[in-house]
mmCIF file of C-alpha atoms in Angstrom:
data_model
loop_
_atom_site.group_PDB
_atom_site.id
_atom_site.type_symbol
_atom_site.label_atom_id
_atom_site.label_comp_id
_atom_site.label_asym_id
_atom_site.label_seq_id
_atom_site.Cartn_x
_atom_site.Cartn_y
_atom_site.Cartn_z
ATOM 1 C CA ARG Z 24 278.303 40.984 118.508
ATOM 2 C CA VAL Z 25 281.643 39.663 117.426
ATOM 3 C CA HIS Z 26 280.629 36.012 117.762
ATOM 4 C CA ALA Z 27 277.694 36.475 115.381
ATOM 5 C CA LEU Z 28 280.031 37.810 112.708
ATOM 6 C CA MET Z 29 282.543 35.056 113.382
ATOM 7 C CA LYS Z 30 279.852 32.399 113.096
ATOM 8 C CA GLU Z 31 278.487 33.961 109.921
ATOM 9 C CA LYS Z 32 281.983 33.884 108.341
ATOM 10 C CA GLY Z 33 282.844 30.454 109.719
ATOM 11 C CA THR Z 34 285.736 31.765 111.812
ATOM 12 C CA LYS Z 35 286.999 29.504 114.591
ATOM 13 C CA THR Z 36 287.607 30.729 118.135
ATOM 14 C CA LYS Z 37 290.488 29.663 120.374
ATOM 15 C CA ARG Z 38 288.175 28.737 123.228
ATOM 16 C CA ARG Z 39 284.860 27.018 123.471
ATOM 17 C CA LEU Z 40 281.944 29.465 123.445
ATOM 18 C CA THR Z 41 279.581 29.539 126.400
ATOM 19 C CA GLN Z 42 275.906 28.776 125.846
ATOM 20 C CA VAL Z 43 275.084 32.472 126.292
ATOM 21 C CA GLU Z 44 277.576 33.386 123.549
ATOM 22 C CA VAL Z 45 276.035 30.785 121.230
ATOM 23 C CA TRP Z 46 272.548 32.155 121.939
ATOM 24 C CA SER Z 47 273.788 35.727 121.369
ATOM 25 C CA ALA Z 48 275.363 34.781 118.048
ATOM 26 C CA GLU Z 49 272.288 32.917 116.840
ATOM 27 C CA TYR Z 50 269.925 35.657 118.045
ATOM 28 C CA ALA Z 51 271.989 38.319 116.264
ATOM 29 C CA LEU Z 52 271.429 36.516 112.956
ATOM 30 C CA ILE Z 53 267.616 36.517 113.312
ATOM 31 C CA VAL Z 54 266.093 39.339 111.294
ATOM 32 C CA ASP Z 55 262.406 38.927 112.149
ATOM 33 C CA GLU Z 56 261.532 40.454 115.536
ATOM 34 C CA LYS Z 57 258.830 37.872 116.327
ATOM 35 C CA GLN Z 58 261.164 34.984 115.490
ATOM 36 C CA GLY Z 59 263.802 36.583 117.716
ATOM 37 C CA GLU Z 60 261.359 36.811 120.602
ATOM 38 C CA ASP Z 61 260.278 33.196 120.089
ATOM 39 C CA TYR Z 62 263.925 32.125 120.034
ATOM 40 C CA LEU Z 63 264.619 33.812 123.376
ATOM 41 C CA VAL Z 64 261.428 32.480 124.993
ATOM 42 C CA GLU Z 65 262.335 28.950 123.909
ATOM 43 C CA ASN Z 66 266.042 29.003 124.721
ATOM 44 C CA LEU Z 67 266.133 31.168 127.841
ATOM 45 C CA LEU Z 68 262.892 29.710 129.194
ATOM 46 C CA LEU Z 69 261.445 33.144 129.845
ATOM 47 C CA GLY Z 70 257.788 33.948 129.434
ATOM 48 C CA PRO Z 71 256.848 36.647 126.899
ATOM 49 C CA LEU Z 72 255.781 39.123 129.600
ATOM 50 C CA VAL Z 73 259.043 38.717 131.502
ATOM 51 C CA LEU Z 74 260.979 39.026 128.246
ATOM 52 C CA GLN Z 75 259.149 42.278 127.484
ATOM 53 C CA GLU Z 76 259.902 43.615 130.969
ATOM 54 C CA LEU Z 77 263.575 42.776 130.469
ATOM 55 C CA ARG Z 78 263.527 44.410 127.018
ATOM 56 C CA ASP Z 79 261.993 47.596 128.457
ATOM 57 C CA THR Z 80 264.570 47.674 131.253
ATOM 58 C CA PHE Z 81 267.485 47.031 128.893
ATOM 59 C CA THR Z 82 266.284 49.748 126.513
ATOM 60 C CA ARG Z 83 265.966 52.228 129.378
ATOM 61 C CA TYR Z 84 269.661 51.705 130.173
ATOM 62 C CA ASP Z 85 270.691 51.761 126.505
ATOM 63 C CA PRO Z 86 269.260 55.129 125.398
ATOM 64 C CA SER Z 87 271.787 55.435 122.553
ATOM 65 C CA ASN Z 88 270.541 52.115 121.147
ATOM 66 C CA HIS Z 89 274.020 50.578 120.956
ATOM 67 C CA GLU Z 90 272.472 47.194 121.836
ATOM 68 C CA GLU Z 91 274.910 46.828 124.740
ATOM 69 C CA ILE Z 92 275.005 48.079 128.299
ATOM 70 C CA PRO Z 93 277.823 48.042 130.863
ATOM 71 C CA CYS Z 94 277.652 44.941 133.063
ATOM 72 C CA ASN Z 95 277.799 47.062 136.202
ATOM 73 C CA PHE Z 96 274.369 48.439 135.260
ATOM 74 C CA MET Z 97 272.843 45.086 136.241
ATOM 75 C CA ALA Z 98 273.708 45.691 139.900
ATOM 76 C CA LYS Z 99 272.287 49.209 139.579
ATOM 77 C CA ILE Z 100 269.059 47.892 138.036
ATOM 78 C CA LEU Z 101 268.688 45.346 140.822
ATOM 79 C CA ALA Z 102 269.457 47.946 143.506
ATOM 80 C CA GLU Z 103 266.760 50.213 142.096
ATOM 81 C CA SER Z 104 264.295 47.340 142.414
ATOM 82 C CA GLY Z 105 265.360 46.798 146.041
ATOM 83 C CA ASP Z 106 267.755 43.875 145.527
ATOM 84 C CA PHE Z 107 271.272 44.798 146.604
ATOM 85 C CA LEU Z 108 273.980 42.406 145.442
ATOM 86 C CA HIS Z 109 277.089 41.269 147.227
ATOM 87 C CA PRO Z 110 280.125 42.082 145.022
ATOM 88 C CA ASN Z 111 280.716 38.339 144.453
ATOM 89 C CA GLU Z 112 277.158 37.941 143.163
ATOM 90 C CA ALA Z 113 277.555 40.950 140.873
ATOM 91 C CA ALA Z 114 280.765 39.412 139.509
ATOM 92 C CA ARG Z 115 278.970 36.084 138.935
ATOM 93 C CA LEU Z 116 276.183 37.806 136.987
ATOM 94 C CA SER Z 117 278.739 39.717 134.934
ATOM 95 C CA LYS Z 118 280.488 36.461 134.058
ATOM 96 C CA ILE Z 119 277.187 34.988 132.854
ATOM 97 C CA ALA Z 120 276.302 38.075 130.828
ATOM 98 C CA ASP Z 121 279.813 38.781 129.543
ATOM 99 C CA PRO Z 122 281.972 35.641 129.402
ATOM 100 C CA GLU Z 123 284.634 37.504 127.400
ATOM 101 C CA GLY Z 124 285.095 40.053 130.180
ATOM 102 C CA SER Z 125 284.614 43.029 127.860
ATOM 103 C CA GLY Z 126 282.654 44.944 130.503
ATOM 104 C CA SER Z 127 279.428 45.122 128.527
ATOM 105 C CA THR Z 128 276.614 42.785 127.615
ATOM 106 C CA ASP Z 129 274.064 42.475 124.866
ATOM 107 C CA PHE Z 130 270.372 41.810 125.441
ATOM 108 C CA VAL Z 131 270.746 38.016 125.424
ATOM 109 C CA GLY Z 132 273.516 38.086 128.030
ATOM 110 C CA PHE Z 133 271.501 40.543 130.086
ATOM 111 C CA CYS Z 134 268.471 38.226 130.045
ATOM 112 C CA ALA Z 135 270.550 35.167 130.904
ATOM 113 C CA ALA Z 136 272.085 36.932 133.900
ATOM 114 C CA MET Z 137 268.894 38.602 135.108
ATOM 115 C CA LYS Z 138 267.118 35.248 134.938
ATOM 116 C CA GLU Z 139 269.322 34.250 137.883
ATOM 117 C CA THR Z 140 268.021 37.079 140.086
ATOM 118 C CA SER Z 141 264.927 38.040 142.051
ATOM 119 C CA PHE Z 142 264.207 40.586 139.297
ATOM 120 C CA VAL Z 143 262.845 37.720 137.195
ATOM 121 C CA VAL Z 144 261.993 35.051 139.762
ATOM 122 C CA GLY Z 145 258.272 35.138 140.422
ATOM 123 C CA GLY Z 146 257.536 36.179 136.862
ATOM 124 C CA TYR Z 147 259.773 33.456 135.454
ATOM 125 C CA VAL Z 148 257.020 31.714 133.528
ATOM 126 C CA ASP Z 149 253.969 33.558 132.269
ATOM 127 C CA LYS Z 150 251.715 30.528 132.635
ATOM 128 C CA PRO Z 151 249.493 30.473 135.736
ATOM 129 C CA GLU Z 152 249.099 26.718 135.470
ATOM 130 C CA LEU Z 153 252.858 26.371 136.090
ATOM 131 C CA GLY Z 154 252.728 28.140 139.428
ATOM 132 C CA ARG Z 155 253.447 31.753 138.659
#
């Protein structure tokens, strides 16, 4: 994403980046797939199984492999799993996933937003000892 390139070149932004944008920029600079997964597990507090489920879902809605999906797909994904969102809730998730308001989100933004929904709750942590 744009913020990863800006960070790499040391470019300053006119506004303070959100935590999701920082995570997206840092994640985009990680080359090793395993390190990238570990980074997301640690920073987004998602278990590896939940992260894989989110990756599979994101990939299904990004068949062209552009590494971005339209934010309105999140409501569609949730509706297909039986969770229908009020328009205000869909707007809130879009703001988490896409703070710039571009209309699309990368995988990190998608995970951060979906973490706030029933799609992830219940599988939030892949450790039985923590009450999954």
